[in-house]
PDB file of C-alpha atoms in Angstrom:
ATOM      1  CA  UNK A  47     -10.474  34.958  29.513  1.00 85.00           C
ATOM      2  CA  UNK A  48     -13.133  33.527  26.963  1.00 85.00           C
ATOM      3  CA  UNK A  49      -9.995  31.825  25.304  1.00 90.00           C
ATOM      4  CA  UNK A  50      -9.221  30.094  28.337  1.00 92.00           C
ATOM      5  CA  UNK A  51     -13.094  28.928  28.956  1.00 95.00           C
ATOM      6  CA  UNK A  52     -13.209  27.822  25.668  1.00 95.00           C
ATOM      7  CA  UNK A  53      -9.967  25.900  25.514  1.00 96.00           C
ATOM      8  CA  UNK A  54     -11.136  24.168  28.802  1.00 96.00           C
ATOM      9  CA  UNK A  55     -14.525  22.822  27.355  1.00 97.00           C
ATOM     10  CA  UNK A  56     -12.836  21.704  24.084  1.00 97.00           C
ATOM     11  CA  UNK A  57     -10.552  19.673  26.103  1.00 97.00           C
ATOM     12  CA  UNK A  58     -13.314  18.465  28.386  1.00 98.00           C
ATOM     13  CA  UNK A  59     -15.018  16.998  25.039  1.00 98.00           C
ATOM     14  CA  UNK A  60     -11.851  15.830  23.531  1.00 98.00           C
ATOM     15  CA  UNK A  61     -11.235  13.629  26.631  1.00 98.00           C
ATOM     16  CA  UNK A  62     -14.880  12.828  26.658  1.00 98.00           C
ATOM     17  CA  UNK A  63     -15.015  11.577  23.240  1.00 98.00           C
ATOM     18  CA  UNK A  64     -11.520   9.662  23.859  1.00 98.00           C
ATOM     19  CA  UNK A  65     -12.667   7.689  27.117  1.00 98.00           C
ATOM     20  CA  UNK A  66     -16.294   6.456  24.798  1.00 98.00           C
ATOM     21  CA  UNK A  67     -14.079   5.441  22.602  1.00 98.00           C
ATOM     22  CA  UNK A  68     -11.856   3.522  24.877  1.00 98.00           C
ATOM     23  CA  UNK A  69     -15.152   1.921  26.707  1.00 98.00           C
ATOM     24  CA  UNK A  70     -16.533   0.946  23.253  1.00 98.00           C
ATOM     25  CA  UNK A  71     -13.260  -0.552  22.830  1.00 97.00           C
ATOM     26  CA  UNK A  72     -12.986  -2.345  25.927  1.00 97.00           C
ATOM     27  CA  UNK A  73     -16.459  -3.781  25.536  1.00 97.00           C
ATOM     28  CA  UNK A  74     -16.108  -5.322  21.715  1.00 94.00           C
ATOM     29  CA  UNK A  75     -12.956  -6.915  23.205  1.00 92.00           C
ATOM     30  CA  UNK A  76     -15.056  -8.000  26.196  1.00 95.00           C
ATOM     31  CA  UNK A  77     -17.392  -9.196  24.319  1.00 92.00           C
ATOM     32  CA  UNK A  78     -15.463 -10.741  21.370  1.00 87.00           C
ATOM     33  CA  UNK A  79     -12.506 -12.612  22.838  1.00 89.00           C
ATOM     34  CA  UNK A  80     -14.155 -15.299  24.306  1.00 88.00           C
ATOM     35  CA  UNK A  81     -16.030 -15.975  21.165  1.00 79.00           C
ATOM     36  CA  UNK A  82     -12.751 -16.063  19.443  1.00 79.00           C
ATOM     37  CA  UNK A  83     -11.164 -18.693  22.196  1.00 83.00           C
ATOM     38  CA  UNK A  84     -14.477 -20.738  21.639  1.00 82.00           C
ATOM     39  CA  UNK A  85     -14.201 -20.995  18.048  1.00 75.00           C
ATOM     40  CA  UNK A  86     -10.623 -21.108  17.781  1.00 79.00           C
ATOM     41  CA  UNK A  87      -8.623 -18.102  15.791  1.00 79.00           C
ATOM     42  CA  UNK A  88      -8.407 -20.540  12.316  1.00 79.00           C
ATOM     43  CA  UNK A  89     -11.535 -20.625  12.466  1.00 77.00           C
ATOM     44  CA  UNK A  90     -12.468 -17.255  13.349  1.00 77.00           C
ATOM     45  CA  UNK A  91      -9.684 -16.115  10.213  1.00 80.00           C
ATOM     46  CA  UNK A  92     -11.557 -18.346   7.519  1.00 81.00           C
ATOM     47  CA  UNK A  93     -13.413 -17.905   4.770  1.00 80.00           C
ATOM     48  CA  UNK A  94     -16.359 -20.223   5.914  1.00 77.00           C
ATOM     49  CA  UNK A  95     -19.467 -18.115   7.578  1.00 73.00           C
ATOM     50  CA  UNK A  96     -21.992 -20.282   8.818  1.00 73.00           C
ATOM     51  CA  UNK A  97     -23.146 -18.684  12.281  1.00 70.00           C
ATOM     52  CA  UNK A  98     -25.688 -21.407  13.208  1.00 73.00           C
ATOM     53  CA  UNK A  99     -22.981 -24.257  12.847  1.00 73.00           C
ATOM     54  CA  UNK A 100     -20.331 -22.065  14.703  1.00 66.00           C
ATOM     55  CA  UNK A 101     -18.686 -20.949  11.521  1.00 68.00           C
ATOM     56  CA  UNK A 102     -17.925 -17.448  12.386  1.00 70.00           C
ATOM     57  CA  UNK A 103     -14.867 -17.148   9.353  1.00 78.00           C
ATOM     58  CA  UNK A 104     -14.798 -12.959   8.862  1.00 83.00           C
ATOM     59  CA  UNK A 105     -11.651 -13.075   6.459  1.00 85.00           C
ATOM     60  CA  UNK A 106     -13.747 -12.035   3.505  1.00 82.00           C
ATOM     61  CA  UNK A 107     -15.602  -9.150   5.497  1.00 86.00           C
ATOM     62  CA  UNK A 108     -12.091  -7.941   6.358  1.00 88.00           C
ATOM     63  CA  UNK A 109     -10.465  -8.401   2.853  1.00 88.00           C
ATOM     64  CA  UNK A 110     -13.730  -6.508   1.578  1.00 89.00           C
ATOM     65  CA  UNK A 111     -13.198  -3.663   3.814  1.00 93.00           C
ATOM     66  CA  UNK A 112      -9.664  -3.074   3.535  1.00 94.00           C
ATOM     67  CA  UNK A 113      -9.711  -3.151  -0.423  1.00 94.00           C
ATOM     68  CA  UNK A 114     -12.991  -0.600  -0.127  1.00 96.00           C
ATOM     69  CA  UNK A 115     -10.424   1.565   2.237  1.00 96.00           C
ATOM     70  CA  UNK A 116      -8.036   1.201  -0.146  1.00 96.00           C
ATOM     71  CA  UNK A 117     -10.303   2.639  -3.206  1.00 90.00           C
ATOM     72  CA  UNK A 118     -11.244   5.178  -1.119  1.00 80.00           C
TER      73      UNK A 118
END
C-alpha cells in the first residue's frame, strides 16, 4: 500500500517537473523567436555582439559552451 502512495507522488512530481520544463520552454521560444525574425538568423548566428546597435551574434557564447561541455 505505501508502495503504491509513494509511486503515485513520485509520478505526480515527475510530471510536475516535466510540464515547468515544457512552460519554460515554451516561453524562451515565445520570447526569443521574434527577436530572431527581427534581427534576421545571420545575424543572430554571428560573431558580432553589439546589443545597443542590434548586434545580437551568440555564435561565440555557443562555441564556448559546447567546447566547456565537451571538457567536461
Amino acid at each position: 500500500m505505501k508502495d503504491k502512495i509513494a509511486e503515485k507522488v513520485l509520478l505526480l512530481i515527475a510530471l510536475s517537473a516535466i510540464l515547468s520544463l515544457a512552460l519554460i520552454t515554451f516561453f524562451i521560444f515565445q520570447q526569443g523567436i521574434p527577436l530572431i525574425f527581427k534581427a534576421g538568423l545571420g545575424n543572430f548566428l554571428s560573431l558580432k555582439w553589439a546589443p545597443t546597435k542590434a548586434g545580437f551574434g551568440i555564435l561565440s557564447m555557443v562555441v564556448g559552451s559546447l567546447l566547456v561541455t565537451i571538457g567536461a
